[in-house]
């Protein structure tokens, strides 16, 4: 089989499109047929391996329905005894590589996940599909050229992003800035800096990065107003010309120089849950919207945007996709023993939110695995591009982890520690991520009766503690210039009032308290309003929470 | 206007027409570049027209300069077009070419290259200096680069349609070059002949651009050559005749000449059709060489095979011809397997010794089967790897396809249904399937669709006629046919064969207990098991009822015995139904040793099978051993019988121990039942069975609580339940004792009522096994005449009256009558004694 580079070189663009991007031409029936077939294959592998027997609790389903009825939903804890020790003998297929997750993931410093050779092979066309979509104007249009220069500002292997880099490199189609083998030896900040230095000299066609990094680099470039040491460019007329062109464009537009003046990018591929937040800013700075790719270590590529930069289209061949309706998901969070019902892609409804459940194909290890992401089905098809597959957008995380700019994942534990170490006398607190122009970590705190600390002081104090506790959080400020913490003081007795209200309503014990992480809108509305009707008895002593357990 | 101006004028008109046609459709980049090419070419032809028509005689040099530059731009423009065709950007070299061209235009406009130019009688004359040649080289370089790109494209492309399209471009540029070279032939250089090539070039490219499905370029070239040759031959003959007439017969009057010329014209017209056929055949033969005959054979496949109803013959006609016509390594035909619905390899050419695992198999839900059904096209391995609908293929399926050396799959459809798959190997020279190859394969598959469907329907009908509907094995009629054929074959070639006859042990009992539907299932299951168990050359038949036969061609008695034993053990291992072990007894005979005629061999094998049954079942006997008597045990009881009796007595003792009220009841019932059976003149074997059944008929009461059995008051509804279950429980207990299997129907049904109101199954009339009806009477009689906890005993007379009252409702009336005749003398005697 010809490589993508060979096909492009020979002008066989139709074949490149079909191989990489053809999935958007599938009908929903075709999509479901692929899902059903590959699940059957995967079930055969699960039946034969130790992990499969454990995860499927001895069940031997042979159809989709049996699988959904007999196999319970799983979380990483179910796999941890085998995957953390990297016991390859237990797996459906011998892993080709091991990868781990980025950031903190709560109870495990790293979640190790195996990657089979088939999964690795399939990654290539999927990632090139994203690159092609990011740079095309219409169906079948391939702007990608051999040896386009690709600035790849993502974490190295064994993170998934690093493996993706290697997979792209294997196709020998793009030139990495800096070359991948050199980049892997550098610190993240250095490789980004070196990449842009090379981009200034040699030009840049495509960029792959977390959206927040794309913004940060663009802002830094603009704030510097193009103050560039011109000496190295004197020996490179083409680079000098590029700079001159950029300066001329900015002067003509009577504004500071922007990255788009220097690099007329073909495409930007961005990961991270906040890509949509930064999209407009990126477009303004870089001249293109970022193409959002929804991928994760456990699921690999789940969905991606197409050239209209609207919702994302699912890929059929990496995972068997199931969707837990929002109400069911919430119910199962309240009662961990409850097995929520799931829907298939041809059963979802537009406008509804679902928790995503995946089962790896291609010999992967995960079965009915709850990714922990809530997604929203925006429509059942993309009418403008005539894509017959339901479209999705990332909505939020479902668990007690807050992801900020793809850089850090803060757990309840870490935030609690920070609040504690700050020495602030508090009654209780709750925190959630809110997004307006930027992602914010919004802490709602009820102080003790006589405290008169300002919200700004509280924020500054806890922010410092968070920086000490979480180096990735610290990087948000040092690298992206982002200070995401915002604090709102709650009126006195807010938390107790909520509890009394719940008691009065006959709520279960588990529902009396407001959760520390990701409270709902109605909960916050109640806390913030201060207009509770239930009389609150005076408190005798401040209540302290026990050490949190999950 | 003169003739030399006409050609460029025609070219201008053609270009404008083509530009209009192409511009009317949605324009992609390649179309835009082609329009650009034709616009420049139209200008070029227009300049030529102006010059040859002498429209501006004072500005000849100016127009000729334009003509020169535009003419030299053709190569560059074509290169630009080819790059666009391959979706490549114009590139630096193209832009450099345009810069050079502009520079050359400036140079020419300043008096360079073209020294003089003039037109005499419509013929253009011009002189250049040496700087003309670099311009020619410039153009030639771009033409060369364009050709190189095209050749590279055709070499790398695996898509036959794409290769065909590129073939057209190569053909077009070849025509263009051919006519462009006329500019270097002094005799033609001044006559604008090159515009013929330009028009042809534009027409060919436009055809390529405008049509998605193109005729195969090689076919077009071949036909073009053939028709050109035909035209030349006809014209040559015609001209020759006229020349001869004028040169050698000048004295002929005009009317003779006209008549002659007209006659020759008519003759040539008449000869044109057969001559065309001949020339087309010759040219095709020249191109296809040794594959010509096979291709012709395939093209007429439908005509020759239309009436054929044998799949073997269809495959034998189709596969070798395809292999030889296309020079393939292998060709396979896959048809749907009736049982699974999968498409599996049924015919292979050249034949190979491939096992089941080597066979191509596409299940009905395989994405390839679905794609072939839906699209009805051919598909290559390269396409399989990139078509998104085929993402659902399993790794194992992909590996198998890759290992099979597959080159192309083609659907064979009839009336919209996929009736077969043609799987072709790779080309022997390692080449790629051409567009013409694909057309030939598709055409053959299209023709074969209806032929194959008919043949399949016929085969299915024939198979159905020879097949037993229940078991799927061959039927009794076919058994006799095949047996006669084997005897005939053996007589002619001196070979032998063996015959196995087998019968399911105690099948009647099974049927009586579980019903005929369950019995049918057993027969079906045994049919499947036999099909799986026999060797590929052996044939299994349902002889009738629960009897089966197997013909083992060219098999000696020892091997047949081993085969029979293997089957017997397999059946014993796998045929357990409803916890009742099912076994078979087999007889083995060999032709001609155990019988020369059909009847003889059947009879001797049948006898061997019955001997196997008589000697304890679940065993194999040889025909040759039938004559030998089985050594009896002491007392004239066979070992099987002795084992059975010991079990019966032990069980009967258990029943008696359970309920002291019923002590002796079983034994008395047994005596009454045996008397009645003897009066009915039942065979001794059935009487023995009945005796055992009677002794054990209440064995199921083991599961009834004593409190119920001994209750003096009438039983409640809930207390009746365990009582009513005792026949089933009894049957359940005895089911595991192989020697007592025959007793089960009587035990299970001895509480059925003749009118269908009894239990456990509510059987009616003669649906109730005879032994059960006998037992019912015997049981009732003894119960009535015995003391029970819930009532006093009645006299024999009262008991008989009760039996008669219930005859027809509870008991078989005929049996009651016979029983009465047996009992009445007894109680008459009793009365006399009293």
PDB file of N, CA and C in Angstrom, chain A residues 210-212 271-278 292 333 372-374 394-412 415 429-444 473 476 480 482-487 515-521 524:
ATOM      1  N   UNK A 210      -1.867  22.864  21.768  1.00  0.00           N
ATOM      2  CA  UNK A 210      -3.040  23.119  22.609  1.00  0.00           C
ATOM      3  C   UNK A 210      -3.465  24.558  22.331  1.00  0.00           C
ATOM      4  N   UNK A 211      -4.761  24.788  22.275  1.00  0.00           N
ATOM      5  CA  UNK A 211      -5.267  26.100  21.875  1.00  0.00           C
ATOM      6  C   UNK A 211      -4.694  27.210  22.759  1.00  0.00           C
ATOM      7  N   UNK A 212      -4.560  26.941  24.054  1.00  0.00           N
ATOM      8  CA  UNK A 212      -4.067  27.974  24.949  1.00  0.00           C
ATOM      9  C   UNK A 212      -2.631  28.366  24.602  1.00  0.00           C
ATOM     10  N   UNK A 271      -5.799  20.707  20.150  1.00  0.00           N
ATOM     11  CA  UNK A 271      -6.477  19.810  21.067  1.00  0.00           C
ATOM     12  C   UNK A 271      -6.833  20.587  22.322  1.00  0.00           C
ATOM     13  N   UNK A 272      -7.394  19.891  23.272  1.00  0.00           N
ATOM     14  CA  UNK A 272      -7.740  20.552  24.532  1.00  0.00           C
ATOM     15  C   UNK A 272      -9.207  20.893  24.576  1.00  0.00           C
ATOM     16  N   UNK A 273      -9.716  20.883  25.800  1.00  0.00           N
ATOM     17  CA  UNK A 273     -11.158  21.074  25.951  1.00  0.00           C
ATOM     18  C   UNK A 273     -11.567  22.532  25.762  1.00  0.00           C
ATOM     19  N   UNK A 274     -10.588  23.430  25.787  1.00  0.00           N
ATOM     20  CA  UNK A 274     -10.935  24.849  25.708  1.00  0.00           C
ATOM     21  C   UNK A 274     -10.743  25.434  24.312  1.00  0.00           C
ATOM     22  N   UNK A 275     -10.568  24.608  23.339  1.00  0.00           N
ATOM     23  CA  UNK A 275     -10.288  25.118  21.997  1.00  0.00           C
ATOM     24  C   UNK A 275     -11.372  26.078  21.515  1.00  0.00           C
ATOM     25  N   UNK A 276     -12.627  25.715  21.786  1.00  0.00           N
ATOM     26  CA  UNK A 276     -13.724  26.566  21.320  1.00  0.00           C
ATOM     27  C   UNK A 276     -13.648  27.950  21.944  1.00  0.00           C
ATOM     28  N   UNK A 277     -13.174  28.001  23.195  1.00  0.00           N
ATOM     29  CA  UNK A 277     -13.079  29.288  23.903  1.00  0.00           C
ATOM     30  C   UNK A 277     -12.093  30.214  23.201  1.00  0.00           C
ATOM     31  N   UNK A 278     -11.019  29.622  22.736  1.00  0.00           N
ATOM     32  CA  UNK A 278      -9.945  30.435  22.168  1.00  0.00           C
ATOM     33  C   UNK A 278     -10.081  30.629  20.652  1.00  0.00           C
ATOM     34  N   UNK A 292     -10.514  21.675  15.763  1.00  0.00           N
ATOM     35  CA  UNK A 292     -10.564  21.000  17.052  1.00  0.00           C
ATOM     36  C   UNK A 292     -10.581  19.481  16.884  1.00  0.00           C
ATOM     37  N   UNK A 333     -23.847   9.057  39.222  1.00  0.00           N
ATOM     38  CA  UNK A 333     -22.868   9.724  40.080  1.00  0.00           C
ATOM     39  C   UNK A 333     -23.365   9.773  41.514  1.00  0.00           C
ATOM     40  N   UNK A 372     -15.356  10.053  31.151  1.00  0.00           N
ATOM     41  CA  UNK A 372     -15.471  11.173  32.078  1.00  0.00           C
ATOM     42  C   UNK A 372     -15.763  12.484  31.374  1.00  0.00           C
ATOM     43  N   UNK A 373     -16.145  12.426  30.129  1.00  0.00           N
ATOM     44  CA  UNK A 373     -16.449  13.646  29.374  1.00  0.00           C
ATOM     45  C   UNK A 373     -17.939  13.711  29.079  1.00  0.00           C
ATOM     46  N   UNK A 374     -18.491  14.907  29.238  1.00  0.00           N
ATOM     47  CA  UNK A 374     -19.864  15.141  28.787  1.00  0.00           C
ATOM     48  C   UNK A 374     -19.764  15.808  27.421  1.00  0.00           C
ATOM     49  N   UNK A 394     -17.728  19.316  22.675  1.00  0.00           N
ATOM     50  CA  UNK A 394     -17.331  18.962  24.046  1.00  0.00           C
ATOM     51  C   UNK A 394     -18.108  19.854  25.001  1.00  0.00           C
ATOM     52  N   UNK A 395     -18.619  19.271  26.077  1.00  0.00           N
ATOM     53  CA  UNK A 395     -19.377  20.089  27.021  1.00  0.00           C
ATOM     54  C   UNK A 395     -18.603  20.308  28.325  1.00  0.00           C
ATOM     55  N   UNK A 396     -18.263  19.236  29.010  1.00  0.00           N
ATOM     56  CA  UNK A 396     -17.528  19.398  30.270  1.00  0.00           C
ATOM     57  C   UNK A 396     -17.003  18.048  30.722  1.00  0.00           C
ATOM     58  N   UNK A 397     -16.230  18.091  31.791  1.00  0.00           N
ATOM     59  CA  UNK A 397     -15.849  16.856  32.463  1.00  0.00           C
ATOM     60  C   UNK A 397     -16.966  16.458  33.421  1.00  0.00           C
ATOM     61  N   UNK A 398     -17.141  15.182  33.644  1.00  0.00           N
ATOM     62  CA  UNK A 398     -18.216  14.788  34.564  1.00  0.00           C
ATOM     63  C   UNK A 398     -17.707  14.510  35.972  1.00  0.00           C
ATOM     64  N   UNK A 399     -16.457  14.237  36.075  1.00  0.00           N
ATOM     65  CA  UNK A 399     -15.975  13.842  37.402  1.00  0.00           C
ATOM     66  C   UNK A 399     -15.508  15.068  38.186  1.00  0.00           C
ATOM     67  N   UNK A 400     -14.741  14.850  39.234  1.00  0.00           N
ATOM     68  CA  UNK A 400     -14.340  15.938  40.100  1.00  0.00           C
ATOM     69  C   UNK A 400     -13.015  16.545  39.666  1.00  0.00           C
ATOM     70  N   UNK A 401     -12.740  16.493  38.417  1.00  0.00           N
ATOM     71  CA  UNK A 401     -11.494  17.056  37.902  1.00  0.00           C
ATOM     72  C   UNK A 401     -11.826  18.283  37.063  1.00  0.00           C
ATOM     73  N   UNK A 402     -11.068  19.318  37.276  1.00  0.00           N
ATOM     74  CA  UNK A 402     -11.277  20.523  36.460  1.00  0.00           C
ATOM     75  C   UNK A 402     -10.059  20.716  35.569  1.00  0.00           C
ATOM     76  N   UNK A 403     -10.322  20.749  34.307  1.00  0.00           N
ATOM     77  CA  UNK A 403      -9.249  20.902  33.324  1.00  0.00           C
ATOM     78  C   UNK A 403      -9.155  22.382  32.958  1.00  0.00           C
ATOM     79  N   UNK A 404      -7.967  22.946  33.094  1.00  0.00           N
ATOM     80  CA  UNK A 404      -7.791  24.350  32.722  1.00  0.00           C
ATOM     81  C   UNK A 404      -6.827  24.417  31.543  1.00  0.00           C
ATOM     82  N   UNK A 405      -7.337  24.862  30.447  1.00  0.00           N
ATOM     83  CA  UNK A 405      -6.535  25.142  29.245  1.00  0.00           C
ATOM     84  C   UNK A 405      -5.715  23.957  28.776  1.00  0.00           C
ATOM     85  N   UNK A 406      -6.133  22.775  29.143  1.00  0.00           N
ATOM     86  CA  UNK A 406      -5.405  21.588  28.711  1.00  0.00           C
ATOM     87  C   UNK A 406      -4.062  21.454  29.385  1.00  0.00           C
ATOM     88  N   UNK A 407      -3.772  22.351  30.310  1.00  0.00           N
ATOM     89  CA  UNK A 407      -2.457  22.361  30.960  1.00  0.00           C
ATOM     90  C   UNK A 407      -2.449  21.577  32.255  1.00  0.00           C
ATOM     91  N   UNK A 408      -3.522  21.758  32.984  1.00  0.00           N
ATOM     92  CA  UNK A 408      -3.552  21.117  34.296  1.00  0.00           C
ATOM     93  C   UNK A 408      -4.942  20.579  34.584  1.00  0.00           C
ATOM     94  N   UNK A 409      -4.971  19.549  35.359  1.00  0.00           N
ATOM     95  CA  UNK A 409      -6.242  18.995  35.793  1.00  0.00           C
ATOM     96  C   UNK A 409      -6.241  19.014  37.313  1.00  0.00           C
ATOM     97  N   UNK A 410      -7.053  19.863  37.871  1.00  0.00           N
ATOM     98  CA  UNK A 410      -7.066  20.040  39.318  1.00  0.00           C
ATOM     99  C   UNK A 410      -8.122  19.143  39.933  1.00  0.00           C
ATOM    100  N   UNK A 411      -7.698  18.448  40.965  1.00  0.00           N
ATOM    101  CA  UNK A 411      -8.650  17.588  41.656  1.00  0.00           C
ATOM    102  C   UNK A 411      -9.194  18.312  42.881  1.00  0.00           C
ATOM    103  N   UNK A 412     -10.241  17.743  43.429  1.00  0.00           N
ATOM    104  CA  UNK A 412     -10.819  18.287  44.656  1.00  0.00           C
ATOM    105  C   UNK A 412      -9.756  18.326  45.757  1.00  0.00           C
ATOM    106  N   UNK A 415      -7.301  21.307  45.362  1.00  0.00           N
ATOM    107  CA  UNK A 415      -7.917  22.603  45.669  1.00  0.00           C
ATOM    108  C   UNK A 415      -8.195  22.711  47.178  1.00  0.00           C
ATOM    109  N   UNK A 429     -16.717  25.656  50.925  1.00  0.00           N
ATOM    110  CA  UNK A 429     -16.445  26.213  49.596  1.00  0.00           C
ATOM    111  C   UNK A 429     -16.932  25.258  48.512  1.00  0.00           C
ATOM    112  N   UNK A 430     -17.053  25.808  47.340  1.00  0.00           N
ATOM    113  CA  UNK A 430     -17.317  24.979  46.151  1.00  0.00           C
ATOM    114  C   UNK A 430     -16.675  25.678  44.962  1.00  0.00           C
ATOM    115  N   UNK A 431     -16.290  24.886  43.966  1.00  0.00           N
ATOM    116  CA  UNK A 431     -15.543  25.482  42.845  1.00  0.00           C
ATOM    117  C   UNK A 431     -15.999  24.860  41.535  1.00  0.00           C
ATOM    118  N   UNK A 432     -15.984  25.644  40.525  1.00  0.00           N
ATOM    119  CA  UNK A 432     -16.267  25.083  39.192  1.00  0.00           C
ATOM    120  C   UNK A 432     -15.566  25.904  38.122  1.00  0.00           C
ATOM    121  N   UNK A 433     -15.499  25.301  36.940  1.00  0.00           N
ATOM    122  CA  UNK A 433     -14.871  25.998  35.819  1.00  0.00           C
ATOM    123  C   UNK A 433     -15.939  26.798  35.099  1.00  0.00           C
ATOM    124  N   UNK A 434     -15.616  28.030  34.831  1.00  0.00           N
ATOM    125  CA  UNK A 434     -16.540  28.862  34.063  1.00  0.00           C
ATOM    126  C   UNK A 434     -15.772  29.456  32.891  1.00  0.00           C
ATOM    127  N   UNK A 435     -16.441  29.560  31.793  1.00  0.00           N
ATOM    128  CA  UNK A 435     -15.753  30.046  30.588  1.00  0.00           C
ATOM    129  C   UNK A 435     -16.493  31.251  30.038  1.00  0.00           C
ATOM    130  N   UNK A 436     -15.789  32.327  29.915  1.00  0.00           N
ATOM    131  CA  UNK A 436     -16.342  33.461  29.155  1.00  0.00           C
ATOM    132  C   UNK A 436     -15.388  33.704  27.988  1.00  0.00           C
ATOM    133  N   UNK A 437     -14.470  34.656  28.166  1.00  0.00           N
ATOM    134  CA  UNK A 437     -13.452  34.785  27.121  1.00  0.00           C
ATOM    135  C   UNK A 437     -12.278  33.865  27.397  1.00  0.00           C
ATOM    136  N   UNK A 438     -12.128  33.505  28.667  1.00  0.00           N
ATOM    137  CA  UNK A 438     -11.034  32.607  29.067  1.00  0.00           C
ATOM    138  C   UNK A 438     -11.600  31.587  30.047  1.00  0.00           C
ATOM    139  N   UNK A 439     -10.951  30.457  30.195  1.00  0.00           N
ATOM    140  CA  UNK A 439     -11.400  29.532  31.234  1.00  0.00           C
ATOM    141  C   UNK A 439     -11.040  30.084  32.611  1.00  0.00           C
ATOM    142  N   UNK A 440     -11.977  30.017  33.542  1.00  0.00           N
ATOM    143  CA  UNK A 440     -11.734  30.525  34.893  1.00  0.00           C
ATOM    144  C   UNK A 440     -12.031  29.435  35.902  1.00  0.00           C
ATOM    145  N   UNK A 441     -11.247  29.437  36.942  1.00  0.00           N
ATOM    146  CA  UNK A 441     -11.500  28.527  38.059  1.00  0.00           C
ATOM    147  C   UNK A 441     -12.212  29.374  39.109  1.00  0.00           C
ATOM    148  N   UNK A 442     -13.506  29.207  39.222  1.00  0.00           N
ATOM    149  CA  UNK A 442     -14.281  30.102  40.074  1.00  0.00           C
ATOM    150  C   UNK A 442     -14.586  29.427  41.418  1.00  0.00           C
ATOM    151  N   UNK A 443     -13.998  29.998  42.467  1.00  0.00           N
ATOM    152  CA  UNK A 443     -14.170  29.449  43.811  1.00  0.00           C
ATOM    153  C   UNK A 443     -15.215  30.274  44.554  1.00  0.00           C
ATOM    154  N   UNK A 444     -16.234  29.593  45.054  1.00  0.00           N
ATOM    155  CA  UNK A 444     -17.254  30.255  45.882  1.00  0.00           C
ATOM    156  C   UNK A 444     -16.998  29.824  47.311  1.00  0.00           C
ATOM    157  N   UNK A 473      -0.207  23.965  37.166  1.00  0.00           N
ATOM    158  CA  UNK A 473      -1.000  25.168  37.423  1.00  0.00           C
ATOM    159  C   UNK A 473      -0.067  26.396  37.404  1.00  0.00           C
ATOM    160  N   UNK A 476       0.610  27.768  34.069  1.00  0.00           N
ATOM    161  CA  UNK A 476      -0.451  28.569  33.446  1.00  0.00           C
ATOM    162  C   UNK A 476      -0.077  30.043  33.476  1.00  0.00           C
ATOM    163  N   UNK A 480       1.546  30.831  30.024  1.00  0.00           N
ATOM    164  CA  UNK A 480       0.416  31.402  29.274  1.00  0.00           C
ATOM    165  C   UNK A 480       0.008  32.775  29.784  1.00  0.00           C
ATOM    166  N   UNK A 482      -1.699  33.217  32.392  1.00  0.00           N
ATOM    167  CA  UNK A 482      -3.095  33.046  32.769  1.00  0.00           C
ATOM    168  C   UNK A 482      -3.185  32.854  34.289  1.00  0.00           C
ATOM    169  N   UNK A 483      -4.006  33.693  34.938  1.00  0.00           N
ATOM    170  CA  UNK A 483      -4.263  33.460  36.362  1.00  0.00           C
ATOM    171  C   UNK A 483      -5.741  33.133  36.478  1.00  0.00           C
ATOM    172  N   UNK A 484      -6.073  31.855  36.441  1.00  0.00           N
ATOM    173  CA  UNK A 484      -7.474  31.504  36.235  1.00  0.00           C
ATOM    174  C   UNK A 484      -8.355  31.616  37.471  1.00  0.00           C
ATOM    175  N   UNK A 485      -7.732  31.745  38.666  1.00  0.00           N
ATOM    176  CA  UNK A 485      -8.557  31.672  39.877  1.00  0.00           C
ATOM    177  C   UNK A 485      -9.335  32.967  40.112  1.00  0.00           C
ATOM    178  N   UNK A 486     -10.619  32.795  40.356  1.00  0.00           N
ATOM    179  CA  UNK A 486     -11.479  33.914  40.695  1.00  0.00           C
ATOM    180  C   UNK A 486     -12.276  33.491  41.930  1.00  0.00           C
ATOM    181  N   UNK A 487     -12.450  34.426  42.852  1.00  0.00           N
ATOM    182  CA  UNK A 487     -13.120  34.052  44.103  1.00  0.00           C
ATOM    183  C   UNK A 487     -14.368  34.902  44.299  1.00  0.00           C
ATOM    184  N   UNK A 515     -21.715  19.663  46.335  1.00  0.00           N
ATOM    185  CA  UNK A 515     -20.389  19.088  46.079  1.00  0.00           C
ATOM    186  C   UNK A 515     -19.316  20.175  45.981  1.00  0.00           C
ATOM    187  N   UNK A 516     -18.115  19.818  46.337  1.00  0.00           N
ATOM    188  CA  UNK A 516     -17.023  20.802  46.249  1.00  0.00           C
ATOM    189  C   UNK A 516     -16.686  21.158  44.800  1.00  0.00           C
ATOM    190  N   UNK A 517     -16.857  20.163  43.926  1.00  0.00           N
ATOM    191  CA  UNK A 517     -16.450  20.379  42.529  1.00  0.00           C
ATOM    192  C   UNK A 517     -17.693  20.371  41.638  1.00  0.00           C
ATOM    193  N   UNK A 518     -17.710  21.294  40.737  1.00  0.00           N
ATOM    194  CA  UNK A 518     -18.742  21.382  39.716  1.00  0.00           C
ATOM    195  C   UNK A 518     -20.176  21.334  40.257  1.00  0.00           C
ATOM    196  N   UNK A 519     -20.542  22.282  41.100  1.00  0.00           N
ATOM    197  CA  UNK A 519     -21.945  22.350  41.518  1.00  0.00           C
ATOM    198  C   UNK A 519     -22.814  22.767  40.334  1.00  0.00           C
ATOM    199  N   UNK A 520     -24.092  22.456  40.439  1.00  0.00           N
ATOM    200  CA  UNK A 520     -24.967  22.815  39.315  1.00  0.00           C
ATOM    201  C   UNK A 520     -25.346  24.295  39.392  1.00  0.00           C
ATOM    202  N   UNK A 521     -25.930  24.805  38.322  1.00  0.00           N
ATOM    203  CA  UNK A 521     -26.350  26.208  38.279  1.00  0.00           C
ATOM    204  C   UNK A 521     -27.349  26.511  39.393  1.00  0.00           C
ATOM    205  N   UNK A 524     -25.705  26.891  42.761  1.00  0.00           N
ATOM    206  CA  UNK A 524     -24.977  28.153  42.904  1.00  0.00           C
ATOM    207  C   UNK A 524     -25.940  29.338  43.013  1.00  0.00           C
TER     208      UNK A 524
END
